[in-house]
Structure formats: C-alpha cells, structure tokens
Amino acid sequence: MPQIFKPSANTLAKASIVGGLLLAVSLIGLLIGLGRSSYVTRAQEFIEQPIQFSHAHHVGDDGIDCRYCHTSVETSSFAGIPPTKTCMNCHSQIWSTSPMLEPVRASIRDDRSLRWIRVHDLPDFVYFNHSVHVKNGVGCETCHGRVDEMPLTYQQNSLQMEWCLDCHRAPEKYVRPRSEIFTMGYRPPVPQSVQGPELVKAYGIESLTNCSTCHR
Amino acid sequence: MPSSRLLLIVASCAFLAACRQDMHDAPRYEPLEASTFFADGRGSRTLVANTVARGMLREDEHLYQGKVDGQLTDTFPMPVTTEVMARGRERFNVFCAPCHGRTGQGNGMVVQRGFRAPPSFHDERLRTAPVGYFYDVQTNGFGAMSDYAAQVPVADRWAIAAYIRALQFSQRATVGDVPPERRAELDAPAPQEAR
C-alpha cells in the first residue's frame, strides 16, 4: 500500500495549526471590529430628514445658539427638538416662499408635527441625561462633534457603552469650563492636562462607573 | 425517551425566541416620540384648551403680564441683582441677539440675512418705555416679531428686560457713572461670557 501522507505532510500539519489559529484570531478580531464599526453603530452616517435642515447654515453661518432651538438641554434629560413655531420665528420672513420650507409651512397650516428622524437613539434600557452633563462641564462638541459644520446631522461617536465609560472613568480628559459648553471648535487656553483636573475638583465631578448609573 | 426530551428542549427554545421582548425599544413613549394611538400622531400630549394645571394659575398680574392695575409697569417683580443681570445678558445673547444684535442696535445676523430690521433699543421711544413693555413684547410678540413665551420662561423674560435697560443706559453712560474704585476695570479685557 502506497504511503498516503508524504513527509511534507508534517509541515503542512504544522502550518495548518498555525493557520487555523490565525484564522480564528482574525475572525474574532473581525467580529469585534464589526461590532464597533459605523456599520453597526450608524456613526458618521447622514440621515435623510423631511426637511434639509442644516446646522452648518444656522449655527455656523448665522451664529444661532444651540439653546435657541434645543431649549430644554440645560434643565432636563431631553435636549428638545424645536417645534414648528420656532422655525417660523424667522421663516415667516426669510425663505418664506422656498419650496425647501414647504413642509414647515404645511405643518403650521395643518397643525401637524414635523416628523424628524432620530439621529441619536440609545437603547431604552440606558438612562441618559443632558442637564447633568451640561452642568458638569461636558460640551456639546465633546459628544456630538462639530455640529456647526454639519449640512445634515449625523452621529459623531459610537454611543456604545465603552465610549461612555471612557469618559466616566477619566472625565478630566474632556471637561471644559461651563462658559464654553456651547462653543464649537473650543481650544483650551491652558493644556487639558492642567485645566482638566482643576475643573474636576472645582465642579466636584465624580467618576461614575457603577452599572446603576446608566442602567436603572 | 432521551430523544423525545431533547425534542422538547429544542421545541421550547424555538418558542422562547417568540417571547423576545425588544428592550432596545421598550413599549413606552420617549419625549416627542410619534404615536399610532392618538389621532394627531403625537405621543407627547398638548394641554387641553382652556385648562390650567393645579397651582399654575397666573394670578400675579405684575409677574405674568408686566402690568399693575392694567397699566404696563416700570418696576420689577423681583430684586435686580448681579446674578439676574448676568442671566439676562446670557439669555439676551441667545434669544434676542440673532435679530436685535448684541448691543440692541437691531443689526443681528438674521436681519443681515433679510429679516425685517427691528428698531434700535436706543431710540428715544424705547428708552422711555416702561420695563413692563419689554416683558410684554416677549410674552405676546409685536408686529413681525413672534412671541418668546414658549422658549423663554417668565423669570428669564424679566432678566432680559433688566438687561435691555442696562444696555440702554450703557450707550449713554459716561466715565463719571462708574464708581471710582471700579474704573480700572474699564481698561481690562472683557470677561469671557461677554464676548
């Protein structure tokens, strides 16, 4: 009976062990990578809205403050999406015949709410609160990115638990003075490694990593 | 026997899958979430017309209407402190400056983009208007300007009114109006929040 396994099969066997291991590791790596990719988290993805509302025009070009529209961001968990009336404060006169704004006018005429599509949406088993973050010196920009440069709103960060925890473990890396919360393109006047710990002390910020902080 | 037990386990697993409750989207409304239940599609209900929540009746004419005995008043319903002025400045810059400009001259960014130009707060007529008038305009709107009752709470509207008064004074103030011990501050750079 001829030999089935040639001597070279020895090397093949060794190589296939290594290869199999490599394959398993890279598959796991791929899965982890996929889990964090924007394909899963929907970060960096433009969302089609019923109206092409542009923060780049309203905030970047016209300098309107976030709070003009997101009125409850300092006082409640929910930042608030402006009602149609807020748009009409200005668009009763500006671009008042533009077809781009027809849904806004229709909404006022028929007393129907505009249906914005959510850009950020945490799972319902996570508790999040805007007012706490605003009071403790976390700027809009830190979580939402350069909103003033977004022609359509998109999610800047993954919003995964690991992202929240990265800051909750070491808030001094990100906190800024309360007067700069709404500033876009903020640059700390002194290095963050000096300013951060000082602010954490001044504002009495704790590192909240207990599960029940966010899952309550 | 073991095989039928196995079958039972496999089958019950299959049924379990049907019991999965989507915890990512729990059966409750988030703020402003759309509703299929209500005819107008709003999950957050609007107040029924002509109703007042318990304890929310706006009886205080001075505070809620800026009037005393039916006349616009020139007094404030609260003490005007440094905190109130700082709050007023901040809120003015957020809600009014887009049109009225940071100094109240009526040349804000939105006006530069084509909105009707409001009169300057430094006109004689508005300089002599009672503070209650500035509260009233914010609460009820005026001509082309819509009201800010929904965006600015009552206390903040008064703080803004106080700040507008200060703006008006500031345009005609002389160095003599500044207490001598604080004159040095005039040459210092503007505080951060005033920029």
mmCIF file with all atom_site columns, C-alpha atoms in Angstrom, chain B residues 12-172:
data_model
loop_
_atom_site.group_PDB
_atom_site.id
_atom_site.type_symbol
_atom_site.label_atom_id
_atom_site.label_alt_id
_atom_site.label_comp_id
_atom_site.label_asym_id
_atom_site.label_entity_id
_atom_site.label_seq_id
_atom_site.pdbx_PDB_ins_code
_atom_site.Cartn_x
_atom_site.Cartn_y
_atom_site.Cartn_z
_atom_site.occupancy
_atom_site.B_iso_or_equiv
_atom_site.pdbx_formal_charge
_atom_site.auth_seq_id
_atom_site.auth_comp_id
_atom_site.auth_asym_id
_atom_site.auth_atom_id
_atom_site.pdbx_PDB_model_num
ATOM 1   C CA . SER B 1 12  ? -39.245 25.102  23.829 1.00 0.00 ? 12  SER B CA 1
ATOM 2   C CA . CYS B 1 13  ? -36.160 27.010  22.721 1.00 0.00 ? 13  CYS B CA 1
ATOM 3   C CA . ALA B 1 14  ? -37.937 27.757  19.474 1.00 0.00 ? 14  ALA B CA 1
ATOM 4   C CA . PHE B 1 15  ? -40.941 29.096  21.405 1.00 0.00 ? 15  PHE B CA 1
ATOM 5   C CA . LEU B 1 16  ? -38.684 31.161  23.670 1.00 0.00 ? 16  LEU B CA 1
ATOM 6   C CA . ALA B 1 17  ? -37.494 33.061  20.637 1.00 0.00 ? 17  ALA B CA 1
ATOM 7   C CA . ALA B 1 18  ? -41.050 34.229  20.081 1.00 0.00 ? 18  ALA B CA 1
ATOM 8   C CA . CYS B 1 19  ? -41.100 35.650  23.627 1.00 0.00 ? 19  CYS B CA 1
ATOM 9   C CA . ARG B 1 20  ? -38.204 38.024  22.995 1.00 0.00 ? 20  ARG B CA 1
ATOM 10  C CA . GLN B 1 21  ? -39.141 41.494  24.103 1.00 0.00 ? 21  GLN B CA 1
ATOM 11  C CA . ASP B 1 22  ? -37.260 44.220  22.331 1.00 0.00 ? 22  ASP B CA 1
ATOM 12  C CA . MET B 1 23  ? -35.542 46.021  25.196 1.00 0.00 ? 23  MET B CA 1
ATOM 13  C CA . HIS B 1 24  ? -33.962 48.448  22.779 1.00 0.00 ? 24  HIS B CA 1
ATOM 14  C CA . ASP B 1 25  ? -37.382 49.889  22.086 1.00 0.00 ? 25  ASP B CA 1
ATOM 15  C CA . ALA B 1 26  ? -39.483 49.351  25.184 1.00 0.00 ? 26  ALA B CA 1
ATOM 16  C CA . PRO B 1 27  ? -43.264 49.804  24.908 1.00 0.00 ? 27  PRO B CA 1
ATOM 17  C CA . ARG B 1 28  ? -43.242 53.340  26.319 1.00 0.00 ? 28  ARG B CA 1
ATOM 18  C CA . TYR B 1 29  ? -43.049 56.753  24.722 1.00 0.00 ? 29  TYR B CA 1
ATOM 19  C CA . GLU B 1 30  ? -39.849 58.739  24.779 1.00 0.00 ? 30  GLU B CA 1
ATOM 20  C CA . PRO B 1 31  ? -40.260 62.530  24.703 1.00 0.00 ? 31  PRO B CA 1
ATOM 21  C CA . LEU B 1 32  ? -41.808 63.622  21.387 1.00 0.00 ? 32  LEU B CA 1
ATOM 22  C CA . GLU B 1 33  ? -41.994 60.041  20.076 1.00 0.00 ? 33  GLU B CA 1
ATOM 23  C CA . ALA B 1 34  ? -44.627 59.510  17.373 1.00 0.00 ? 34  ALA B CA 1
ATOM 24  C CA . SER B 1 35  ? -47.770 57.677  18.404 1.00 0.00 ? 35  SER B CA 1
ATOM 25  C CA . THR B 1 36  ? -50.092 55.443  16.413 1.00 0.00 ? 36  THR B CA 1
ATOM 26  C CA . PHE B 1 37  ? -52.734 55.635  19.147 1.00 0.00 ? 37  PHE B CA 1
ATOM 27  C CA . PHE B 1 38  ? -53.634 59.321  19.102 1.00 0.00 ? 38  PHE B CA 1
ATOM 28  C CA . ALA B 1 39  ? -55.261 60.806  16.026 1.00 0.00 ? 39  ALA B CA 1
ATOM 29  C CA . ASP B 1 40  ? -52.767 63.666  15.751 1.00 0.00 ? 40  ASP B CA 1
ATOM 30  C CA . GLY B 1 41  ? -49.812 61.256  15.981 1.00 0.00 ? 41  GLY B CA 1
ATOM 31  C CA . ARG B 1 42  ? -48.270 62.992  18.992 1.00 0.00 ? 42  ARG B CA 1
ATOM 32  C CA . GLY B 1 43  ? -47.015 60.856  21.853 1.00 0.00 ? 43  GLY B CA 1
ATOM 33  C CA . SER B 1 44  ? -46.368 63.959  23.997 1.00 0.00 ? 44  SER B CA 1
ATOM 34  C CA . ARG B 1 45  ? -49.841 65.354  24.547 1.00 0.00 ? 45  ARG B CA 1
ATOM 35  C CA . THR B 1 46  ? -50.583 69.048  24.276 1.00 0.00 ? 46  THR B CA 1
ATOM 36  C CA . LEU B 1 47  ? -52.512 70.811  27.026 1.00 0.00 ? 47  LEU B CA 1
ATOM 37  C CA . VAL B 1 48  ? -56.292 70.714  26.606 1.00 0.00 ? 48  VAL B CA 1
ATOM 38  C CA . ALA B 1 49  ? -57.505 74.189  25.592 1.00 0.00 ? 49  ALA B CA 1
ATOM 39  C CA . ASN B 1 50  ? -58.644 76.486  28.397 1.00 0.00 ? 50  ASN B CA 1
ATOM 40  C CA . THR B 1 51  ? -57.326 74.338  31.223 1.00 0.00 ? 51  THR B CA 1
ATOM 41  C CA . VAL B 1 52  ? -54.889 75.266  33.976 1.00 0.00 ? 52  VAL B CA 1
ATOM 42  C CA . ALA B 1 53  ? -52.796 72.794  35.923 1.00 0.00 ? 53  ALA B CA 1
ATOM 43  C CA . ARG B 1 54  ? -53.353 72.853  39.668 1.00 0.00 ? 54  ARG B CA 1
ATOM 44  C CA . GLY B 1 55  ? -51.275 75.571  41.283 1.00 0.00 ? 55  GLY B CA 1
ATOM 45  C CA . MET B 1 56  ? -50.308 77.096  37.949 1.00 0.00 ? 56  MET B CA 1
ATOM 46  C CA . LEU B 1 57  ? -52.941 79.821  37.728 1.00 0.00 ? 57  LEU B CA 1
ATOM 47  C CA . ARG B 1 58  ? -51.181 83.009  36.686 1.00 0.00 ? 58  ARG B CA 1
ATOM 48  C CA . GLU B 1 59  ? -52.866 85.378  39.102 1.00 0.00 ? 59  GLU B CA 1
ATOM 49  C CA . ASP B 1 60  ? -49.952 87.734  39.728 1.00 0.00 ? 60  ASP B CA 1
ATOM 50  C CA . GLU B 1 61  ? -50.595 90.483  37.189 1.00 0.00 ? 61  GLU B CA 1
ATOM 51  C CA . HIS B 1 62  ? -47.229 92.161  37.785 1.00 0.00 ? 62  HIS B CA 1
ATOM 52  C CA . LEU B 1 63  ? -45.207 88.978  37.318 1.00 0.00 ? 63  LEU B CA 1
ATOM 53  C CA . TYR B 1 64  ? -47.115 87.377  34.459 1.00 0.00 ? 64  TYR B CA 1
ATOM 54  C CA . GLN B 1 65  ? -48.338 90.380  32.478 1.00 0.00 ? 65  GLN B CA 1
ATOM 55  C CA . GLY B 1 66  ? -45.907 93.130  33.396 1.00 0.00 ? 66  GLY B CA 1
ATOM 56  C CA . LYS B 1 67  ? -48.865 95.263  34.486 1.00 0.00 ? 67  LYS B CA 1
ATOM 57  C CA . VAL B 1 68  ? -50.117 96.885  37.656 1.00 0.00 ? 68  VAL B CA 1
ATOM 58  C CA . ASP B 1 69  ? -53.788 97.866  37.643 1.00 0.00 ? 69  ASP B CA 1
ATOM 59  C CA . GLY B 1 70  ? -53.941 97.236  33.892 1.00 0.00 ? 70  GLY B CA 1
ATOM 60  C CA . GLN B 1 71  ? -51.048 99.619  33.119 1.00 0.00 ? 71  GLN B CA 1
ATOM 61  C CA . LEU B 1 72  ? -47.576 98.481  31.975 1.00 0.00 ? 72  LEU B CA 1
ATOM 62  C CA . THR B 1 73  ? -45.325 98.942  34.950 1.00 0.00 ? 73  THR B CA 1
ATOM 63  C CA . ASP B 1 74  ? -41.839 100.386 35.290 1.00 0.00 ? 74  ASP B CA 1
ATOM 64  C CA . THR B 1 75  ? -40.945 98.216  38.292 1.00 0.00 ? 75  THR B CA 1
ATOM 65  C CA . PHE B 1 76  ? -39.560 94.689  38.506 1.00 0.00 ? 76  PHE B CA 1
ATOM 66  C CA . PRO B 1 77  ? -41.392 91.861  40.296 1.00 0.00 ? 77  PRO B CA 1
ATOM 67  C CA . MET B 1 78  ? -38.031 90.610  41.627 1.00 0.00 ? 78  MET B CA 1
ATOM 68  C CA . PRO B 1 79  ? -34.906 92.225  43.084 1.00 0.00 ? 79  PRO B CA 1
ATOM 69  C CA . VAL B 1 80  ? -32.428 93.056  40.309 1.00 0.00 ? 80  VAL B CA 1
ATOM 70  C CA . THR B 1 81  ? -29.127 91.520  41.380 1.00 0.00 ? 81  THR B CA 1
ATOM 71  C CA . THR B 1 82  ? -25.814 90.927  39.619 1.00 0.00 ? 82  THR B CA 1
ATOM 72  C CA . GLU B 1 83  ? -26.913 87.314  39.020 1.00 0.00 ? 83  GLU B CA 1
ATOM 73  C CA . VAL B 1 84  ? -30.120 88.475  37.362 1.00 0.00 ? 84  VAL B CA 1
ATOM 74  C CA . MET B 1 85  ? -28.153 90.808  35.084 1.00 0.00 ? 85  MET B CA 1
ATOM 75  C CA . ALA B 1 86  ? -25.684 88.057  34.148 1.00 0.00 ? 86  ALA B CA 1
ATOM 76  C CA . ARG B 1 87  ? -28.552 85.701  33.405 1.00 0.00 ? 87  ARG B CA 1
ATOM 77  C CA . GLY B 1 88  ? -30.280 88.422  31.389 1.00 0.00 ? 88  GLY B CA 1
ATOM 78  C CA . ARG B 1 89  ? -27.188 89.030  29.297 1.00 0.00 ? 89  ARG B CA 1
ATOM 79  C CA . GLU B 1 90  ? -26.742 85.334  28.585 1.00 0.00 ? 90  GLU B CA 1
ATOM 80  C CA . ARG B 1 91  ? -30.398 84.850  27.606 1.00 0.00 ? 91  ARG B CA 1
ATOM 81  C CA . PHE B 1 92  ? -30.473 88.054  25.568 1.00 0.00 ? 92  PHE B CA 1
ATOM 82  C CA . ASN B 1 93  ? -27.472 86.881  23.573 1.00 0.00 ? 93  ASN B CA 1
ATOM 83  C CA . VAL B 1 94  ? -29.139 83.522  22.924 1.00 0.00 ? 94  VAL B CA 1
ATOM 84  C CA . PHE B 1 95  ? -32.692 84.576  22.098 1.00 0.00 ? 95  PHE B CA 1
ATOM 85  C CA . CYS B 1 96  ? -32.669 88.229  21.049 1.00 0.00 ? 96  CYS B CA 1
ATOM 86  C CA . ALA B 1 97  ? -29.209 88.975  19.628 1.00 0.00 ? 97  ALA B CA 1
ATOM 87  C CA . PRO B 1 98  ? -29.808 86.969  16.415 1.00 0.00 ? 98  PRO B CA 1
ATOM 88  C CA . CYS B 1 99  ? -32.055 89.863  15.308 1.00 0.00 ? 99  CYS B CA 1
ATOM 89  C CA . HIS B 1 100 ? -31.521 92.767  17.699 1.00 0.00 ? 100 HIS B CA 1
ATOM 90  C CA . GLY B 1 101 ? -27.739 92.400  17.775 1.00 0.00 ? 101 GLY B CA 1
ATOM 91  C CA . ARG B 1 102 ? -25.643 92.130  20.917 1.00 0.00 ? 102 ARG B CA 1
ATOM 92  C CA . THR B 1 103 ? -25.863 95.864  21.583 1.00 0.00 ? 103 THR B CA 1
ATOM 93  C CA . GLY B 1 104 ? -29.562 96.147  20.733 1.00 0.00 ? 104 GLY B CA 1
ATOM 94  C CA . GLN B 1 105 ? -28.998 98.235  17.640 1.00 0.00 ? 105 GLN B CA 1
ATOM 95  C CA . GLY B 1 106 ? -31.191 95.958  15.535 1.00 0.00 ? 106 GLY B CA 1
ATOM 96  C CA . ASN B 1 107 ? -28.499 94.676  13.191 1.00 0.00 ? 107 ASN B CA 1
ATOM 97  C CA . GLY B 1 108 ? -28.282 90.987  14.163 1.00 0.00 ? 108 GLY B CA 1
ATOM 98  C CA . MET B 1 109 ? -27.198 88.217  11.822 1.00 0.00 ? 109 MET B CA 1
ATOM 99  C CA . VAL B 1 110 ? -30.731 87.162  10.873 1.00 0.00 ? 110 VAL B CA 1
ATOM 100 C CA . VAL B 1 111 ? -31.550 90.766  9.953  1.00 0.00 ? 111 VAL B CA 1
ATOM 101 C CA . GLN B 1 112 ? -28.470 90.829  7.754  1.00 0.00 ? 112 GLN B CA 1
ATOM 102 C CA . ARG B 1 113 ? -29.935 87.758  6.005  1.00 0.00 ? 113 ARG B CA 1
ATOM 103 C CA . GLY B 1 114 ? -33.141 89.557  5.151  1.00 0.00 ? 114 GLY B CA 1
ATOM 104 C CA . PHE B 1 115 ? -35.382 89.664  8.225  1.00 0.00 ? 115 PHE B CA 1
ATOM 105 C CA . ARG B 1 116 ? -37.185 92.944  8.831  1.00 0.00 ? 116 ARG B CA 1
ATOM 106 C CA . ALA B 1 117 ? -34.931 95.265  10.843 1.00 0.00 ? 117 ALA B CA 1
ATOM 107 C CA . PRO B 1 118 ? -36.257 95.950  14.347 1.00 0.00 ? 118 PRO B CA 1
ATOM 108 C CA . PRO B 1 119 ? -35.981 99.451  15.807 1.00 0.00 ? 119 PRO B CA 1
ATOM 109 C CA . SER B 1 120 ? -32.891 100.174 17.908 1.00 0.00 ? 120 SER B CA 1
ATOM 110 C CA . PHE B 1 121 ? -33.390 99.828  21.664 1.00 0.00 ? 121 PHE B CA 1
ATOM 111 C CA . HIS B 1 122 ? -31.614 103.178 21.935 1.00 0.00 ? 122 HIS B CA 1
ATOM 112 C CA . ASP B 1 123 ? -34.419 105.102 20.220 1.00 0.00 ? 123 ASP B CA 1
ATOM 113 C CA . GLU B 1 124 ? -35.994 107.721 22.445 1.00 0.00 ? 124 GLU B CA 1
ATOM 114 C CA . ARG B 1 125 ? -39.359 105.921 22.340 1.00 0.00 ? 125 ARG B CA 1
ATOM 115 C CA . LEU B 1 126 ? -37.953 102.623 23.603 1.00 0.00 ? 126 LEU B CA 1
ATOM 116 C CA . ARG B 1 127 ? -35.575 104.251 26.100 1.00 0.00 ? 127 ARG B CA 1
ATOM 117 C CA . THR B 1 128 ? -38.525 105.771 27.868 1.00 0.00 ? 128 THR B CA 1
ATOM 118 C CA . ALA B 1 129 ? -40.790 102.728 27.558 1.00 0.00 ? 129 ALA B CA 1
ATOM 119 C CA . PRO B 1 130 ? -41.595 101.047 30.897 1.00 0.00 ? 130 PRO B CA 1
ATOM 120 C CA . VAL B 1 131 ? -39.769 97.736  31.601 1.00 0.00 ? 131 VAL B CA 1
ATOM 121 C CA . GLY B 1 132 ? -43.143 96.008  31.627 1.00 0.00 ? 132 GLY B CA 1
ATOM 122 C CA . TYR B 1 133 ? -43.293 96.775  27.903 1.00 0.00 ? 133 TYR B CA 1
ATOM 123 C CA . PHE B 1 134 ? -40.187 94.671  27.195 1.00 0.00 ? 134 PHE B CA 1
ATOM 124 C CA . TYR B 1 135 ? -41.691 91.828  29.180 1.00 0.00 ? 135 TYR B CA 1
ATOM 125 C CA . ASP B 1 136 ? -44.965 92.241  27.286 1.00 0.00 ? 136 ASP B CA 1
ATOM 126 C CA . VAL B 1 137 ? -43.341 92.164  23.816 1.00 0.00 ? 137 VAL B CA 1
ATOM 127 C CA . GLN B 1 138 ? -41.531 88.927  24.683 1.00 0.00 ? 138 GLN B CA 1
ATOM 128 C CA . THR B 1 139 ? -44.710 87.376  26.050 1.00 0.00 ? 139 THR B CA 1
ATOM 129 C CA . ASN B 1 140 ? -47.138 88.388  23.313 1.00 0.00 ? 140 ASN B CA 1
ATOM 130 C CA . GLY B 1 141 ? -44.948 89.275  20.341 1.00 0.00 ? 141 GLY B CA 1
ATOM 131 C CA . PHE B 1 142 ? -45.066 92.537  18.422 1.00 0.00 ? 142 PHE B CA 1
ATOM 132 C CA . GLY B 1 143 ? -45.766 93.008  14.706 1.00 0.00 ? 143 GLY B CA 1
ATOM 133 C CA . ALA B 1 144 ? -43.307 90.926  12.704 1.00 0.00 ? 144 ALA B CA 1
ATOM 134 C CA . MET B 1 145 ? -41.705 89.537  15.853 1.00 0.00 ? 145 MET B CA 1
ATOM 135 C CA . SER B 1 146 ? -43.309 86.405  17.243 1.00 0.00 ? 146 SER B CA 1
ATOM 136 C CA . ASP B 1 147 ? -43.631 85.777  20.956 1.00 0.00 ? 147 ASP B CA 1
ATOM 137 C CA . TYR B 1 148 ? -40.954 84.034  23.016 1.00 0.00 ? 148 TYR B CA 1
ATOM 138 C CA . ALA B 1 149 ? -43.289 82.729  25.721 1.00 0.00 ? 149 ALA B CA 1
ATOM 139 C CA . ALA B 1 150 ? -42.633 79.104  24.786 1.00 0.00 ? 150 ALA B CA 1
ATOM 140 C CA . GLN B 1 151 ? -38.844 79.444  24.548 1.00 0.00 ? 151 GLN B CA 1
ATOM 141 C CA . VAL B 1 152 ? -38.085 81.790  27.455 1.00 0.00 ? 152 VAL B CA 1
ATOM 142 C CA . PRO B 1 153 ? -39.518 81.145  30.947 1.00 0.00 ? 153 PRO B CA 1
ATOM 143 C CA . VAL B 1 154 ? -41.101 84.045  32.869 1.00 0.00 ? 154 VAL B CA 1
ATOM 144 C CA . ALA B 1 155 ? -38.140 84.720  35.184 1.00 0.00 ? 155 ALA B CA 1
ATOM 145 C CA . ASP B 1 156 ? -35.763 84.839  32.228 1.00 0.00 ? 156 ASP B CA 1
ATOM 146 C CA . ARG B 1 157 ? -38.024 87.276  30.358 1.00 0.00 ? 157 ARG B CA 1
ATOM 147 C CA . TRP B 1 158 ? -37.744 89.668  33.295 1.00 0.00 ? 158 TRP B CA 1
ATOM 148 C CA . ALA B 1 159 ? -33.980 89.152  33.441 1.00 0.00 ? 159 ALA B CA 1
ATOM 149 C CA . ILE B 1 160 ? -33.790 90.022  29.728 1.00 0.00 ? 160 ILE B CA 1
ATOM 150 C CA . ALA B 1 161 ? -35.920 93.124  30.311 1.00 0.00 ? 161 ALA B CA 1
ATOM 151 C CA . ALA B 1 162 ? -33.500 94.198  33.048 1.00 0.00 ? 162 ALA B CA 1
ATOM 152 C CA . TYR B 1 163 ? -30.538 93.620  30.767 1.00 0.00 ? 163 TYR B CA 1
ATOM 153 C CA . ILE B 1 164 ? -32.094 95.663  27.949 1.00 0.00 ? 164 ILE B CA 1
ATOM 154 C CA . ARG B 1 165 ? -32.476 98.539  30.409 1.00 0.00 ? 165 ARG B CA 1
ATOM 155 C CA . ALA B 1 166 ? -28.787 98.198  31.253 1.00 0.00 ? 166 ALA B CA 1
ATOM 156 C CA . LEU B 1 167 ? -27.889 98.159  27.554 1.00 0.00 ? 167 LEU B CA 1
ATOM 157 C CA . GLN B 1 168 ? -29.838 101.374 27.098 1.00 0.00 ? 168 GLN B CA 1
ATOM 158 C CA . PHE B 1 169 ? -28.040 103.056 29.985 1.00 0.00 ? 169 PHE B CA 1
ATOM 159 C CA . SER B 1 170 ? -24.695 101.785 28.729 1.00 0.00 ? 170 SER B CA 1
ATOM 160 C CA . GLN B 1 171 ? -24.992 103.625 25.416 1.00 0.00 ? 171 GLN B CA 1
ATOM 161 C CA . ARG B 1 172 ? -25.246 106.992 27.142 1.00 0.00 ? 172 ARG B CA 1
#
